[in-house]
Amino acid sequence: MFRVPPIRDWMKTTYDTLLPIWQEIPGWLRENGYEDITSLKSNPTKSMYGANFFDALSKDPRREADFASAMSLQDNIPKVATAQFPWNEAAATFNKRKSDVFVVDVGGGQGQYLARLINEYPGMPGRKIVQDLPTVVAGIDKSNSKLESQAHDFFTPQPVNGARYYHLRGVLHD
Ligand SMILES: C[S@@+](CC[C@H](N)C(=O)[O-])C[C@H]1O[C@@H](n2cnc3c(N)ncnc32)[C@H](O)[C@@H]1O
């Protein structure tokens, strides 16, 4: 099983990147009076890596690549993710005159969800754009000509206005 790259990289991420943070938690809580972990200025991740999670990843290409690969795992499972939304109906009501962008995947990693969507619904209209941090977007396989990528920090205003859909999965906690 661990020869399947996203499964292997999920385990590497768990042990190499996440476990050190979890191990930091008891000591951090003790030193901080057992307060809730809510601050970006002081938290176990910062105490462990000297930076918040995605800043730390962006400074470590190996860890970042493992994490990005791990994130593709959920789109390697047949018909789980894309089937949750009526994409065919969505395509039928798409009005290109309002915007030629059908869907933007905000914080979409290396495009795993949109690549899956394009593969399962080849006739899907409009532009499909995956946005993520610059170092993550740089690692996207550009051979899929139906998938556009854009470096964008989702804490800044959205540059693509009026798209039919904005897809967010596994990012609101960030
Ligand atoms: C848990 S992963 C989810 C990835 C993808 N949405 C999925 O479900 O497969 C969170 C993603 O958010 C991205 N991310 C974190 N902070 C970001 C920011 N400030 N702007 C854009 N993307 C960010 C990460 O690089 C990562 O790809």
PDB file of C-alpha atoms and ligand atoms in Angstrom:
ATOM      1  CA  MET A   1       0.000   0.000   0.000  1.00  0.00           C
ATOM      2  CA  PHE A   2       2.801   2.435   0.851  1.00  0.00           C
ATOM      3  CA  ARG A   3       4.136   2.114  -2.690  1.00  0.00           C
ATOM      4  CA  VAL A   4       1.170   4.225  -3.835  1.00  0.00           C
ATOM      5  CA  PRO A   5       2.763   7.727  -3.808  1.00  0.00           C
ATOM      6  CA  PRO A   6      -0.066   9.729  -2.118  1.00  0.00           C
ATOM      7  CA  ILE A   7      -0.451   7.071   0.609  1.00  0.00           C
ATOM      8  CA  ARG A   8       3.311   6.968   1.133  1.00  0.00           C
ATOM      9  CA  ASP A   9       3.442  10.780   1.243  1.00  0.00           C
ATOM     10  CA  TRP A  10       0.498  10.941   3.648  1.00  0.00           C
ATOM     11  CA  MET A  11       2.463   8.752   6.065  1.00  0.00           C
ATOM     12  CA  LYS A  12       5.617  10.825   5.550  1.00  0.00           C
ATOM     13  CA  THR A  13       3.628  14.001   6.241  1.00  0.00           C
ATOM     14  CA  THR A  14       2.089  12.475   9.345  1.00  0.00           C
ATOM     15  CA  TYR A  15       5.382  11.329  10.831  1.00  0.00           C
ATOM     16  CA  ASP A  16       7.829  13.946   9.525  1.00  0.00           C
ATOM     17  CA  THR A  17       5.692  17.083   9.678  1.00  0.00           C
ATOM     18  CA  LEU A  18       2.596  16.657  11.859  1.00  0.00           C
ATOM     19  CA  LEU A  19       3.823  14.386  14.636  1.00  0.00           C
ATOM     20  CA  PRO A  20       6.483  16.882  15.824  1.00  0.00           C
ATOM     21  CA  ILE A  21       3.722  19.484  16.207  1.00  0.00           C
ATOM     22  CA  TRP A  22       1.503  17.111  18.154  1.00  0.00           C
ATOM     23  CA  GLN A  23       4.439  16.260  20.413  1.00  0.00           C
ATOM     24  CA  GLU A  24       4.956  19.955  21.038  1.00  0.00           C
ATOM     25  CA  ILE A  25       1.375  20.466  22.254  1.00  0.00           C
ATOM     26  CA  PRO A  26       1.640  19.193  25.882  1.00  0.00           C
ATOM     27  CA  GLY A  27       4.714  21.335  26.642  1.00  0.00           C
ATOM     28  CA  TRP A  28       3.263  24.373  24.895  1.00  0.00           C
ATOM     29  CA  LEU A  29       0.009  24.075  26.871  1.00  0.00           C
ATOM     30  CA  ARG A  30       1.913  23.697  30.146  1.00  0.00           C
ATOM     31  CA  GLU A  31       3.987  26.807  29.420  1.00  0.00           C
ATOM     32  CA  ASN A  32       0.953  28.801  28.327  1.00  0.00           C
ATOM     33  CA  GLY A  33      -1.398  28.073  31.201  1.00  0.00           C
ATOM     34  CA  TYR A  34      -3.477  25.592  29.167  1.00  0.00           C
ATOM     35  CA  GLU A  35      -5.037  28.378  27.132  1.00  0.00           C
ATOM     36  CA  ASP A  36      -6.913  27.596  23.914  1.00  0.00           C
ATOM     37  CA  ILE A  37      -4.740  27.432  20.792  1.00  0.00           C
ATOM     38  CA  THR A  38      -6.235  30.248  18.727  1.00  0.00           C
ATOM     39  CA  SER A  39      -3.392  32.642  17.935  1.00  0.00           C
ATOM     40  CA  LEU A  40      -1.241  32.744  14.825  1.00  0.00           C
ATOM     41  CA  LYS A  41       1.407  34.601  16.858  1.00  0.00           C
ATOM     42  CA  SER A  42       1.917  31.916  19.483  1.00  0.00           C
ATOM     43  CA  ASN A  43       0.998  28.264  19.013  1.00  0.00           C
ATOM     44  CA  PRO A  44       2.650  24.819  19.026  1.00  0.00           C
ATOM     45  CA  THR A  45       3.356  24.894  15.270  1.00  0.00           C
ATOM     46  CA  LYS A  46       5.213  28.189  15.609  1.00  0.00           C
ATOM     47  CA  SER A  47       7.036  26.929  18.636  1.00  0.00           C
ATOM     48  CA  MET A  48       8.099  23.788  16.722  1.00  0.00           C
ATOM     49  CA  TYR A  49       8.932  25.280  13.309  1.00  0.00           C
ATOM     50  CA  GLY A  50       9.384  28.995  14.061  1.00  0.00           C
ATOM     51  CA  ALA A  51       6.596  29.748  11.575  1.00  0.00           C
ATOM     52  CA  ASN A  52       2.958  28.936  10.983  1.00  0.00           C
ATOM     53  CA  PHE A  53       2.142  25.732   9.161  1.00  0.00           C
ATOM     54  CA  PHE A  54       2.071  26.789   5.512  1.00  0.00           C
ATOM     55  CA  ASP A  55       4.911  29.289   5.940  1.00  0.00           C
ATOM     56  CA  ALA A  56       6.985  26.485   7.409  1.00  0.00           C
ATOM     57  CA  LEU A  57       6.059  24.175   4.528  1.00  0.00           C
ATOM     58  CA  SER A  58       6.949  26.788   1.923  1.00  0.00           C
ATOM     59  CA  LYS A  59      10.482  26.948   3.352  1.00  0.00           C
ATOM     60  CA  ASP A  60      10.951  23.199   3.117  1.00  0.00           C
ATOM     61  CA  PRO A  61      10.409  21.902  -0.454  1.00  0.00           C
ATOM     62  CA  ARG A  62      10.568  18.243   0.553  1.00  0.00           C
ATOM     63  CA  ARG A  63       7.914  18.562   3.241  1.00  0.00           C
ATOM     64  CA  GLU A  64       5.791  20.764   0.997  1.00  0.00           C
ATOM     65  CA  ALA A  65       5.942  18.276  -1.870  1.00  0.00           C
ATOM     66  CA  ASP A  66       4.985  15.423   0.470  1.00  0.00           C
ATOM     67  CA  PHE A  67       2.044  17.431   1.807  1.00  0.00           C
ATOM     68  CA  ALA A  68       0.813  18.396  -1.671  1.00  0.00           C
ATOM     69  CA  SER A  69       1.003  14.786  -2.808  1.00  0.00           C
ATOM     70  CA  ALA A  70      -0.789  13.600   0.351  1.00  0.00           C
ATOM     71  CA  MET A  71      -3.625  16.028  -0.370  1.00  0.00           C
ATOM     72  CA  SER A  72      -4.274  14.313  -3.684  1.00  0.00           C
ATOM     73  CA  LEU A  73      -5.229  11.138  -1.840  1.00  0.00           C
ATOM     74  CA  GLN A  74      -8.921  11.948  -1.559  1.00  0.00           C
ATOM     75  CA  ASP A  75      -9.152  12.395  -5.335  1.00  0.00           C
ATOM     76  CA  ASN A  76      -7.593   9.018  -5.945  1.00  0.00           C
ATOM     77  CA  ILE A  77     -10.616   7.315  -4.412  1.00  0.00           C
ATOM     78  CA  PRO A  78     -13.170   6.470  -7.115  1.00  0.00           C
ATOM     79  CA  LYS A  79     -16.296   8.606  -7.317  1.00  0.00           C
ATOM     80  CA  VAL A  80     -16.228  10.066  -3.844  1.00  0.00           C
ATOM     81  CA  ALA A  81     -15.535  13.749  -4.115  1.00  0.00           C
ATOM     82  CA  THR A  82     -16.954  14.947  -7.412  1.00  0.00           C
ATOM     83  CA  ALA A  83     -20.150  12.885  -7.130  1.00  0.00           C
ATOM     84  CA  GLN A  84     -21.220  14.945  -4.112  1.00  0.00           C
ATOM     85  CA  PHE A  85     -22.277  17.848  -6.310  1.00  0.00           C
ATOM     86  CA  PRO A  86     -24.618  17.822  -9.355  1.00  0.00           C
ATOM     87  CA  TRP A  87     -21.955  18.984 -11.800  1.00  0.00           C
ATOM     88  CA  ASN A  88     -23.982  18.042 -14.899  1.00  0.00           C
ATOM     89  CA  GLU A  89     -26.860  20.325 -13.849  1.00  0.00           C
ATOM     90  CA  ALA A  90     -24.339  23.030 -12.982  1.00  0.00           C
ATOM     91  CA  ALA A  91     -22.812  22.769 -16.455  1.00  0.00           C
ATOM     92  CA  ALA A  92     -26.242  22.979 -18.112  1.00  0.00           C
ATOM     93  CA  THR A  93     -27.059  26.290 -16.405  1.00  0.00           C
ATOM     94  CA  PHE A  94     -23.640  27.885 -16.945  1.00  0.00           C
ATOM     95  CA  ASN A  95     -23.977  31.331 -18.540  1.00  0.00           C
ATOM     96  CA  LYS A  96     -20.734  32.215 -20.271  1.00  0.00           C
ATOM     97  CA  ARG A  97     -21.821  35.796 -20.834  1.00  0.00           C
ATOM     98  CA  LYS A  98     -21.630  36.564 -17.101  1.00  0.00           C
ATOM     99  CA  SER A  99     -18.101  35.157 -16.793  1.00  0.00           C
ATOM    100  CA  ASP A 100     -16.143  32.612 -18.784  1.00  0.00           C
ATOM    101  CA  VAL A 101     -14.831  31.079 -15.550  1.00  0.00           C
ATOM    102  CA  PHE A 102     -16.832  28.052 -14.487  1.00  0.00           C
ATOM    103  CA  VAL A 103     -15.007  27.132 -11.291  1.00  0.00           C
ATOM    104  CA  VAL A 104     -12.158  28.397  -9.126  1.00  0.00           C
ATOM    105  CA  ASP A 105     -10.688  25.943  -6.636  1.00  0.00           C
ATOM    106  CA  VAL A 106      -9.433  28.166  -3.812  1.00  0.00           C
ATOM    107  CA  GLY A 107      -6.475  26.620  -2.009  1.00  0.00           C
ATOM    108  CA  GLY A 108      -6.895  23.693  -4.381  1.00  0.00           C
ATOM    109  CA  GLY A 109      -3.405  22.287  -3.894  1.00  0.00           C
ATOM    110  CA  GLN A 110      -1.942  20.906  -7.083  1.00  0.00           C
ATOM    111  CA  GLY A 111      -5.313  20.759  -8.816  1.00  0.00           C
ATOM    112  CA  GLN A 112      -6.275  17.283  -7.684  1.00  0.00           C
ATOM    113  CA  TYR A 113      -9.986  18.048  -7.406  1.00  0.00           C
ATOM    114  CA  LEU A 114     -10.270  19.948 -10.697  1.00  0.00           C
ATOM    115  CA  ALA A 115      -8.179  17.384 -12.578  1.00  0.00           C
ATOM    116  CA  ARG A 116     -10.566  14.739 -11.322  1.00  0.00           C
ATOM    117  CA  LEU A 117     -13.578  16.849 -12.296  1.00  0.00           C
ATOM    118  CA  ILE A 118     -12.231  17.466 -15.813  1.00  0.00           C
ATOM    119  CA  ASN A 119     -11.486  13.788 -16.231  1.00  0.00           C
ATOM    120  CA  GLU A 120     -14.938  12.640 -15.092  1.00  0.00           C
ATOM    121  CA  TYR A 121     -16.869  15.378 -16.907  1.00  0.00           C
ATOM    122  CA  PRO A 122     -14.871  16.020 -20.100  1.00  0.00           C
ATOM    123  CA  GLY A 123     -17.578  18.310 -21.549  1.00  0.00           C
ATOM    124  CA  MET A 124     -17.593  20.674 -18.583  1.00  0.00           C
ATOM    125  CA  PRO A 125     -17.789  24.239 -19.951  1.00  0.00           C
ATOM    126  CA  GLY A 126     -15.784  27.332 -19.105  1.00  0.00           C
ATOM    127  CA  ARG A 127     -12.398  27.902 -17.525  1.00  0.00           C
ATOM    128  CA  LYS A 128     -11.308  25.920 -14.494  1.00  0.00           C
ATOM    129  CA  ILE A 129      -8.729  27.621 -12.305  1.00  0.00           C
ATOM    130  CA  VAL A 130      -6.850  26.203  -9.354  1.00  0.00           C
ATOM    131  CA  GLN A 131      -5.363  28.728  -6.929  1.00  0.00           C
ATOM    132  CA  ASP A 132      -2.812  28.074  -4.215  1.00  0.00           C
ATOM    133  CA  LEU A 133       0.390  29.479  -2.745  1.00  0.00           C
ATOM    134  CA  PRO A 134       3.152  30.210  -5.306  1.00  0.00           C
ATOM    135  CA  THR A 135       5.407  27.319  -4.332  1.00  0.00           C
ATOM    136  CA  VAL A 136       2.500  24.853  -4.498  1.00  0.00           C
ATOM    137  CA  VAL A 137       1.240  26.139  -7.857  1.00  0.00           C
ATOM    138  CA  ALA A 138       4.779  25.897  -9.237  1.00  0.00           C
ATOM    139  CA  GLY A 139       4.615  22.128  -8.749  1.00  0.00           C
ATOM    140  CA  ILE A 140       1.453  21.650 -10.822  1.00  0.00           C
ATOM    141  CA  ASP A 141       1.668  19.354 -13.821  1.00  0.00           C
ATOM    142  CA  LYS A 142       0.999  21.737 -16.742  1.00  0.00           C
ATOM    143  CA  SER A 143       0.191  18.946 -19.228  1.00  0.00           C
ATOM    144  CA  ASN A 144      -3.548  19.245 -18.535  1.00  0.00           C
ATOM    145  CA  SER A 145      -4.403  22.099 -20.887  1.00  0.00           C
ATOM    146  CA  LYS A 146      -7.957  22.354 -19.515  1.00  0.00           C
ATOM    147  CA  LEU A 147      -6.680  23.277 -16.071  1.00  0.00           C
ATOM    148  CA  GLU A 148      -5.361  26.775 -15.375  1.00  0.00           C
ATOM    149  CA  SER A 149      -3.331  27.598 -12.311  1.00  0.00           C
ATOM    150  CA  GLN A 150      -2.865  30.856 -10.493  1.00  0.00           C
ATOM    151  CA  ALA A 151      -0.743  31.796  -7.489  1.00  0.00           C
ATOM    152  CA  HIS A 152      -3.020  33.468  -4.980  1.00  0.00           C
ATOM    153  CA  ASP A 153      -2.982  33.985  -1.210  1.00  0.00           C
ATOM    154  CA  PHE A 154      -6.570  33.466  -0.083  1.00  0.00           C
ATOM    155  CA  PHE A 155      -6.132  36.022   2.698  1.00  0.00           C
ATOM    156  CA  THR A 156      -6.004  38.681  -0.023  1.00  0.00           C
ATOM    157  CA  PRO A 157      -8.897  39.801  -2.288  1.00  0.00           C
ATOM    158  CA  GLN A 158     -10.036  37.258  -4.857  1.00  0.00           C
ATOM    159  CA  PRO A 159      -8.695  38.278  -8.319  1.00  0.00           C
ATOM    160  CA  VAL A 160     -11.265  36.226 -10.276  1.00  0.00           C
ATOM    161  CA  ASN A 161     -14.631  37.919  -9.956  1.00  0.00           C
ATOM    162  CA  GLY A 162     -17.975  36.506 -11.057  1.00  0.00           C
ATOM    163  CA  ALA A 163     -17.004  32.860 -11.565  1.00  0.00           C
ATOM    164  CA  ARG A 164     -19.949  30.473 -11.413  1.00  0.00           C
ATOM    165  CA  TYR A 165     -18.463  28.428  -8.542  1.00  0.00           C
ATOM    166  CA  TYR A 166     -15.788  28.876  -5.890  1.00  0.00           C
ATOM    167  CA  HIS A 167     -14.796  25.508  -4.490  1.00  0.00           C
ATOM    168  CA  LEU A 168     -13.211  25.357  -1.036  1.00  0.00           C
ATOM    169  CA  ARG A 169     -12.290  22.042   0.490  1.00  0.00           C
ATOM    170  CA  GLY A 170     -10.151  21.591   3.559  1.00  0.00           C
ATOM    171  CA  VAL A 171      -9.070  25.229   3.706  1.00  0.00           C
ATOM    172  CA  LEU A 172     -11.455  27.156   5.968  1.00  0.00           C
ATOM    173  CA  HIS A 173      -9.539  26.011   9.065  1.00  0.00           C
ATOM    174  CA  ASP A 174      -6.480  27.773   7.641  1.00  0.00           C
TER     175      ASP A 174
HETATM  176  C1  LIG B   1      -5.576  20.748   3.598  1.00  0.00           C
HETATM  177  S1  LIG B   1      -4.935  21.298   2.060  1.00  0.00           S
HETATM  178  C2  LIG B   1      -6.370  21.077   0.998  1.00  0.00           C
HETATM  179  C3  LIG B   1      -6.009  21.085  -0.476  1.00  0.00           C
HETATM  180  C4  LIG B   1      -7.209  20.919  -1.446  1.00  0.00           C
HETATM  181  N1  LIG B   1      -8.208  21.968  -1.266  1.00  0.00           N
HETATM  182  C5  LIG B   1      -7.851  19.558  -1.289  1.00  0.00           C
HETATM  183  O1  LIG B   1      -8.919  19.469  -0.660  1.00  0.00           O
HETATM  184  O2  LIG B   1      -7.296  18.576  -1.803  1.00  0.00           O
HETATM  185  C6  LIG B   1      -4.900  23.084   2.280  1.00  0.00           C
HETATM  186  C7  LIG B   1      -4.387  23.841   1.057  1.00  0.00           C
HETATM  187  O3  LIG B   1      -4.458  25.238   1.319  1.00  0.00           O
HETATM  188  C8  LIG B   1      -3.298  25.844   0.781  1.00  0.00           C
HETATM  189  N2  LIG B   1      -3.079  27.131   1.465  1.00  0.00           N
HETATM  190  C9  LIG B   1      -2.713  27.350   2.755  1.00  0.00           C
HETATM  191  N3  LIG B   1      -2.636  28.664   3.019  1.00  0.00           N
HETATM  192  C10 LIG B   1      -2.973  29.295   1.852  1.00  0.00           C
HETATM  193  C11 LIG B   1      -3.098  30.680   1.498  1.00  0.00           C
HETATM  194  N4  LIG B   1      -2.851  31.662   2.372  1.00  0.00           N
HETATM  195  N5  LIG B   1      -3.500  30.976   0.235  1.00  0.00           N
HETATM  196  C12 LIG B   1      -3.752  29.980  -0.675  1.00  0.00           C
HETATM  197  N6  LIG B   1      -3.649  28.652  -0.388  1.00  0.00           N
HETATM  198  C13 LIG B   1      -3.255  28.327   0.870  1.00  0.00           C
HETATM  199  C14 LIG B   1      -2.211  24.822   1.032  1.00  0.00           C
HETATM  200  O4  LIG B   1      -1.059  25.042   0.237  1.00  0.00           O
HETATM  201  C15 LIG B   1      -2.947  23.526   0.709  1.00  0.00           C
HETATM  202  O5  LIG B   1      -2.842  23.196  -0.665  1.00  0.00           O
END
